[in-house]
Amino acid sequence: EVTIYEAFHKAGGVLVYGIPEFRLPKALVQKEIDKLSALGVEIRCDATVGKALLIDELLSNDPDVGGYEAVFIGSGAGLPVFQKIPGLNYCGVFSANEFLTRINLMKAFDERYDTPLMPISKVCVVGAGNVAMDAARCAKRLGAEVTVVYRRGEQEIPARKEEYEHAKEEDIVFKLLTNPVEVLADENGWGR
């Protein structure tokens, strides 16, 4: 017997909240989740192991939460690593993980949802890995003018080549050999 504890309100992890629909259709992910359920796997959403549930409790004989013989920890996407520059706490400054989660899982682009995401017209994405490309391409689809800033040259871009090429085809601007030193804000505390 297998039980999956999912921290978010929808199963699928980074495949659902991190990877945009244009790269991985959510219907495909849902088919895989449905296959697991059909095999008898129980999926419990909104359950954060390590906070609401402790591993010791899961391994205990407590009939309400425990009784498991083993626990596998699939922690998913790691926490973002921010540069050590001033201004990262201003409004409108997001990690790519948060930005993608707001869009992909919480439907921030759709006015029928309550997920906050202010209207965006100009976006700077710092970094050039696959997650950065996803964030840049999502921002572009939201109607923003997008610039990717990366500290190294084109040959060192860590994103898959096709992701980089797709971003360029979508008129995303790349400023290479460039690195921010500070985020500035307007008089209302919004990052600029």
PDB file of C-alpha atoms in Angstrom:
ATOM      1  CA  GLU A   1       0.000   0.000   0.000  1.00  0.00           C
ATOM      2  CA  VAL A   2       1.347   3.402  -1.005  1.00  0.00           C
ATOM      3  CA  THR A   3       0.289   6.884   0.071  1.00  0.00           C
ATOM      4  CA  ILE A   4       1.630  10.069  -1.502  1.00  0.00           C
ATOM      5  CA  TYR A   5       1.568  13.227   0.579  1.00  0.00           C
ATOM      6  CA  GLU A   6       1.521  16.334  -1.620  1.00  0.00           C
ATOM      7  CA  ALA A   7       2.151  19.772  -0.131  1.00  0.00           C
ATOM      8  CA  PHE A   8       0.091  21.615  -2.742  1.00  0.00           C
ATOM      9  CA  HIS A   9      -3.610  21.339  -3.496  1.00  0.00           C
ATOM     10  CA  LYS A  10      -2.987  19.410  -6.725  1.00  0.00           C
ATOM     11  CA  ALA A  11      -0.865  16.312  -7.264  1.00  0.00           C
ATOM     12  CA  GLY A  12       1.969  16.305  -9.761  1.00  0.00           C
ATOM     13  CA  GLY A  13       4.641  18.434  -8.181  1.00  0.00           C
ATOM     14  CA  VAL A  14       6.935  20.460 -10.404  1.00  0.00           C
ATOM     15  CA  LEU A  15       5.406  18.821 -13.474  1.00  0.00           C
ATOM     16  CA  VAL A  16       2.189  20.703 -12.656  1.00  0.00           C
ATOM     17  CA  TYR A  17       3.329  23.904 -10.957  1.00  0.00           C
ATOM     18  CA  GLY A  18       6.732  24.496 -12.499  1.00  0.00           C
ATOM     19  CA  ILE A  19       6.691  23.402 -16.103  1.00  0.00           C
ATOM     20  CA  PRO A  20       4.437  25.531 -18.326  1.00  0.00           C
ATOM     21  CA  GLU A  21       1.598  24.048 -20.363  1.00  0.00           C
ATOM     22  CA  PHE A  22       3.344  24.861 -23.646  1.00  0.00           C
ATOM     23  CA  ARG A  23       6.236  22.568 -22.651  1.00  0.00           C
ATOM     24  CA  LEU A  24       4.310  19.815 -20.869  1.00  0.00           C
ATOM     25  CA  PRO A  25       0.535  19.536 -21.299  1.00  0.00           C
ATOM     26  CA  LYS A  26      -1.135  19.093 -17.917  1.00  0.00           C
ATOM     27  CA  ALA A  27      -3.475  16.471 -19.404  1.00  0.00           C
ATOM     28  CA  LEU A  28      -0.467  14.141 -19.837  1.00  0.00           C
ATOM     29  CA  VAL A  29       0.565  14.627 -16.235  1.00  0.00           C
ATOM     30  CA  GLN A  30      -3.004  13.991 -15.083  1.00  0.00           C
ATOM     31  CA  LYS A  31      -3.068  10.693 -17.031  1.00  0.00           C
ATOM     32  CA  GLU A  32      -0.005   9.526 -15.089  1.00  0.00           C
ATOM     33  CA  ILE A  33      -1.585  10.589 -11.787  1.00  0.00           C
ATOM     34  CA  ASP A  34      -4.786   8.759 -12.751  1.00  0.00           C
ATOM     35  CA  LYS A  35      -2.744   5.614 -13.524  1.00  0.00           C
ATOM     36  CA  LEU A  36      -1.207   5.752 -10.036  1.00  0.00           C
ATOM     37  CA  SER A  37      -4.661   6.146  -8.474  1.00  0.00           C
ATOM     38  CA  ALA A  38      -5.970   3.214 -10.531  1.00  0.00           C
ATOM     39  CA  LEU A  39      -3.145   1.095  -9.098  1.00  0.00           C
ATOM     40  CA  GLY A  40      -4.459   1.904  -5.610  1.00  0.00           C
ATOM     41  CA  VAL A  41      -2.043   4.672  -4.665  1.00  0.00           C
ATOM     42  CA  GLU A  42      -3.719   7.073  -2.245  1.00  0.00           C
ATOM     43  CA  ILE A  43      -2.856  10.738  -2.855  1.00  0.00           C
ATOM     44  CA  ARG A  44      -3.342  13.196   0.012  1.00  0.00           C
ATOM     45  CA  CYS A  45      -2.992  16.830  -1.044  1.00  0.00           C
ATOM     46  CA  ASP A  46      -2.418  19.843   1.189  1.00  0.00           C
ATOM     47  CA  ALA A  47      -0.198  17.726   3.427  1.00  0.00           C
ATOM     48  CA  THR A  48       3.266  19.055   4.199  1.00  0.00           C
ATOM     49  CA  VAL A  49       5.601  16.402   5.563  1.00  0.00           C
ATOM     50  CA  GLY A  50       8.124  17.901   7.939  1.00  0.00           C
ATOM     51  CA  LYS A  51       5.714  20.637   9.072  1.00  0.00           C
ATOM     52  CA  ALA A  52       2.148  19.362   9.507  1.00  0.00           C
ATOM     53  CA  LEU A  53       3.256  15.718   9.528  1.00  0.00           C
ATOM     54  CA  LEU A  54       6.531  14.481  10.961  1.00  0.00           C
ATOM     55  CA  ILE A  55       8.357  11.483   9.562  1.00  0.00           C
ATOM     56  CA  ASP A  56       8.464   9.951  13.045  1.00  0.00           C
ATOM     57  CA  GLU A  57       4.649  10.173  13.124  1.00  0.00           C
ATOM     58  CA  LEU A  58       4.360   8.457   9.736  1.00  0.00           C
ATOM     59  CA  LEU A  59       6.605   5.639  10.946  1.00  0.00           C
ATOM     60  CA  SER A  60       4.791   5.329  14.284  1.00  0.00           C
ATOM     61  CA  ASN A  61       1.977   2.950  15.114  1.00  0.00           C
ATOM     62  CA  ASP A  62      -0.486   5.832  15.510  1.00  0.00           C
ATOM     63  CA  PRO A  63      -3.553   4.632  13.557  1.00  0.00           C
ATOM     64  CA  ASP A  64      -4.520   8.181  12.545  1.00  0.00           C
ATOM     65  CA  VAL A  65      -1.285   9.075  10.735  1.00  0.00           C
ATOM     66  CA  GLY A  66       1.234   6.274  11.169  1.00  0.00           C
ATOM     67  CA  GLY A  67       1.763   2.677  10.360  1.00  0.00           C
ATOM     68  CA  TYR A  68       4.069   3.109   7.398  1.00  0.00           C
ATOM     69  CA  GLU A  69       7.048   0.767   7.188  1.00  0.00           C
ATOM     70  CA  ALA A  70       9.097   3.107   5.019  1.00  0.00           C
ATOM     71  CA  VAL A  71       9.086   6.742   3.942  1.00  0.00           C
ATOM     72  CA  PHE A  72      10.577   7.995   0.687  1.00  0.00           C
ATOM     73  CA  ILE A  73      11.188  11.724   0.524  1.00  0.00           C
ATOM     74  CA  GLY A  74      10.759  13.183  -2.950  1.00  0.00           C
ATOM     75  CA  SER A  75      11.296  16.817  -2.036  1.00  0.00           C
ATOM     76  CA  GLY A  76      10.714  18.165  -5.535  1.00  0.00           C
ATOM     77  CA  ALA A  77      12.160  21.414  -6.778  1.00  0.00           C
ATOM     78  CA  GLY A  78      14.658  23.010  -4.450  1.00  0.00           C
ATOM     79  CA  LEU A  79      14.318  26.389  -2.867  1.00  0.00           C
ATOM     80  CA  PRO A  80      15.476  29.298  -4.998  1.00  0.00           C
ATOM     81  CA  VAL A  81      18.925  30.767  -4.504  1.00  0.00           C
ATOM     82  CA  PHE A  82      18.960  34.546  -4.694  1.00  0.00           C
ATOM     83  CA  GLN A  83      21.899  36.743  -5.511  1.00  0.00           C
ATOM     84  CA  LYS A  84      23.251  38.694  -2.592  1.00  0.00           C
ATOM     85  CA  ILE A  85      22.271  42.130  -3.897  1.00  0.00           C
ATOM     86  CA  PRO A  86      20.180  44.948  -2.390  1.00  0.00           C
ATOM     87  CA  GLY A  87      16.525  45.331  -3.310  1.00  0.00           C
ATOM     88  CA  LEU A  88      15.363  41.716  -3.519  1.00  0.00           C
ATOM     89  CA  ASN A  89      12.567  42.376  -0.999  1.00  0.00           C
ATOM     90  CA  TYR A  90      10.787  44.964  -3.127  1.00  0.00           C
ATOM     91  CA  CYS A  91       7.289  44.257  -4.401  1.00  0.00           C
ATOM     92  CA  GLY A  92       7.286  42.615  -7.804  1.00  0.00           C
ATOM     93  CA  VAL A  93      10.549  40.720  -7.298  1.00  0.00           C
ATOM     94  CA  PHE A  94       9.852  36.977  -7.476  1.00  0.00           C
ATOM     95  CA  SER A  95      11.831  33.799  -7.674  1.00  0.00           C
ATOM     96  CA  ALA A  96      11.152  31.951 -10.921  1.00  0.00           C
ATOM     97  CA  ASN A  97       9.626  29.142  -8.822  1.00  0.00           C
ATOM     98  CA  GLU A  98       7.073  31.484  -7.268  1.00  0.00           C
ATOM     99  CA  PHE A  99       6.295  33.188 -10.583  1.00  0.00           C
ATOM    100  CA  LEU A 100       5.760  29.854 -12.355  1.00  0.00           C
ATOM    101  CA  THR A 101       3.676  28.455  -9.495  1.00  0.00           C
ATOM    102  CA  ARG A 102       1.415  31.502  -9.512  1.00  0.00           C
ATOM    103  CA  ILE A 103       0.893  31.052 -13.257  1.00  0.00           C
ATOM    104  CA  ASN A 104       0.811  27.274 -13.707  1.00  0.00           C
ATOM    105  CA  LEU A 105      -0.854  26.025 -10.545  1.00  0.00           C
ATOM    106  CA  MET A 106      -2.729  29.040  -9.254  1.00  0.00           C
ATOM    107  CA  LYS A 107      -3.878  30.462 -12.634  1.00  0.00           C
ATOM    108  CA  ALA A 108      -2.762  34.029 -11.902  1.00  0.00           C
ATOM    109  CA  PHE A 109      -3.247  34.925 -15.562  1.00  0.00           C
ATOM    110  CA  ASP A 110      -7.003  34.258 -15.317  1.00  0.00           C
ATOM    111  CA  GLU A 111      -9.128  37.019 -13.718  1.00  0.00           C
ATOM    112  CA  ARG A 112     -11.542  34.406 -12.358  1.00  0.00           C
ATOM    113  CA  TYR A 113      -8.851  33.298  -9.872  1.00  0.00           C
ATOM    114  CA  ASP A 114      -7.787  35.202  -6.746  1.00  0.00           C
ATOM    115  CA  THR A 115      -4.070  34.584  -7.178  1.00  0.00           C
ATOM    116  CA  PRO A 116      -2.236  37.885  -6.990  1.00  0.00           C
ATOM    117  CA  LEU A 117      -0.001  38.750  -9.929  1.00  0.00           C
ATOM    118  CA  MET A 118       0.080  42.390 -10.848  1.00  0.00           C
ATOM    119  CA  PRO A 119      -0.251  43.303 -14.510  1.00  0.00           C
ATOM    120  CA  ILE A 120       3.189  43.069 -16.057  1.00  0.00           C
ATOM    121  CA  SER A 121       4.493  44.937 -19.069  1.00  0.00           C
ATOM    122  CA  LYS A 122       8.265  44.742 -18.675  1.00  0.00           C
ATOM    123  CA  VAL A 123      10.119  41.805 -17.092  1.00  0.00           C
ATOM    124  CA  CYS A 124      13.774  41.078 -16.406  1.00  0.00           C
ATOM    125  CA  VAL A 125      14.720  37.456 -15.792  1.00  0.00           C
ATOM    126  CA  VAL A 126      18.120  36.931 -14.193  1.00  0.00           C
ATOM    127  CA  GLY A 127      19.730  33.655 -15.232  1.00  0.00           C
ATOM    128  CA  ALA A 128      19.547  31.467 -18.314  1.00  0.00           C
ATOM    129  CA  GLY A 129      18.740  27.933 -17.176  1.00  0.00           C
ATOM    130  CA  ASN A 130      15.636  25.983 -18.175  1.00  0.00           C
ATOM    131  CA  VAL A 131      13.580  27.481 -15.331  1.00  0.00           C
ATOM    132  CA  ALA A 132      14.627  30.985 -16.392  1.00  0.00           C
ATOM    133  CA  MET A 133      13.547  30.210 -19.964  1.00  0.00           C
ATOM    134  CA  ASP A 134      10.180  28.961 -18.677  1.00  0.00           C
ATOM    135  CA  ALA A 135       9.701  32.148 -16.621  1.00  0.00           C
ATOM    136  CA  ALA A 136      10.715  34.365 -19.540  1.00  0.00           C
ATOM    137  CA  ARG A 137       8.450  32.589 -22.009  1.00  0.00           C
ATOM    138  CA  CYS A 138       5.501  32.651 -19.565  1.00  0.00           C
ATOM    139  CA  ALA A 139       5.996  36.397 -19.003  1.00  0.00           C
ATOM    140  CA  LYS A 140       6.046  36.869 -22.774  1.00  0.00           C
ATOM    141  CA  ARG A 141       2.740  35.001 -23.054  1.00  0.00           C
ATOM    142  CA  LEU A 142       1.321  37.360 -20.440  1.00  0.00           C
ATOM    143  CA  GLY A 143       2.124  40.222 -22.817  1.00  0.00           C
ATOM    144  CA  ALA A 144       5.336  41.504 -21.259  1.00  0.00           C
ATOM    145  CA  GLU A 145       8.439  42.789 -22.947  1.00  0.00           C
ATOM    146  CA  VAL A 146      11.052  40.346 -21.618  1.00  0.00           C
ATOM    147  CA  THR A 147      14.808  40.635 -21.184  1.00  0.00           C
ATOM    148  CA  VAL A 148      16.990  37.798 -19.889  1.00  0.00           C
ATOM    149  CA  VAL A 149      20.169  38.916 -18.146  1.00  0.00           C
ATOM    150  CA  TYR A 150      22.946  36.335 -17.839  1.00  0.00           C
ATOM    151  CA  ARG A 151      26.438  36.741 -16.429  1.00  0.00           C
ATOM    152  CA  ARG A 152      28.152  34.451 -18.915  1.00  0.00           C
ATOM    153  CA  GLY A 153      28.314  34.155 -22.698  1.00  0.00           C
ATOM    154  CA  GLU A 154      26.053  32.311 -25.124  1.00  0.00           C
ATOM    155  CA  GLN A 155      28.166  29.131 -25.079  1.00  0.00           C
ATOM    156  CA  GLU A 156      27.737  28.839 -21.301  1.00  0.00           C
ATOM    157  CA  ILE A 157      23.932  29.170 -21.243  1.00  0.00           C
ATOM    158  CA  PRO A 158      22.785  26.195 -19.131  1.00  0.00           C
ATOM    159  CA  ALA A 159      19.294  25.913 -20.675  1.00  0.00           C
ATOM    160  CA  ARG A 160      18.713  23.306 -23.324  1.00  0.00           C
ATOM    161  CA  LYS A 161      19.659  24.730 -26.705  1.00  0.00           C
ATOM    162  CA  GLU A 162      16.127  24.403 -28.077  1.00  0.00           C
ATOM    163  CA  GLU A 163      14.696  26.293 -25.080  1.00  0.00           C
ATOM    164  CA  TYR A 164      17.129  29.143 -25.718  1.00  0.00           C
ATOM    165  CA  GLU A 165      16.304  29.112 -29.452  1.00  0.00           C
ATOM    166  CA  HIS A 166      12.547  29.142 -28.756  1.00  0.00           C
ATOM    167  CA  ALA A 167      12.970  32.118 -26.422  1.00  0.00           C
ATOM    168  CA  LYS A 168      14.899  34.044 -29.097  1.00  0.00           C
ATOM    169  CA  GLU A 169      12.220  33.159 -31.682  1.00  0.00           C
ATOM    170  CA  GLU A 170       9.647  34.674 -29.299  1.00  0.00           C
ATOM    171  CA  ASP A 171      11.555  37.985 -29.335  1.00  0.00           C
ATOM    172  CA  ILE A 172      12.918  37.651 -25.833  1.00  0.00           C
ATOM    173  CA  VAL A 173      15.974  39.897 -25.545  1.00  0.00           C
ATOM    174  CA  PHE A 174      19.206  38.471 -24.118  1.00  0.00           C
ATOM    175  CA  LYS A 175      21.806  40.642 -22.394  1.00  0.00           C
ATOM    176  CA  LEU A 176      24.794  38.387 -21.904  1.00  0.00           C
ATOM    177  CA  LEU A 177      27.961  39.027 -19.905  1.00  0.00           C
ATOM    178  CA  THR A 178      25.784  41.184 -17.646  1.00  0.00           C
ATOM    179  CA  ASN A 179      24.860  40.792 -13.999  1.00  0.00           C
ATOM    180  CA  PRO A 180      22.656  43.007 -11.798  1.00  0.00           C
ATOM    181  CA  VAL A 181      24.204  44.632  -8.750  1.00  0.00           C
ATOM    182  CA  GLU A 182      21.016  46.076  -7.215  1.00  0.00           C
ATOM    183  CA  VAL A 183      17.242  46.151  -7.685  1.00  0.00           C
ATOM    184  CA  LEU A 184      15.893  49.680  -7.647  1.00  0.00           C
ATOM    185  CA  ALA A 185      12.365  50.658  -6.627  1.00  0.00           C
ATOM    186  CA  ASP A 186       9.884  53.397  -7.333  1.00  0.00           C
ATOM    187  CA  GLU A 187       8.424  55.634  -4.633  1.00  0.00           C
ATOM    188  CA  ASN A 188       5.851  52.955  -3.739  1.00  0.00           C
ATOM    189  CA  GLY A 189       8.396  50.182  -3.127  1.00  0.00           C
ATOM    190  CA  TRP A 190       7.875  48.336  -6.424  1.00  0.00           C
ATOM    191  CA  GLY A 191      11.000  46.898  -8.002  1.00  0.00           C
ATOM    192  CA  ARG A 192      11.998  48.523 -11.263  1.00  0.00           C
TER     193      ARG A 192
END
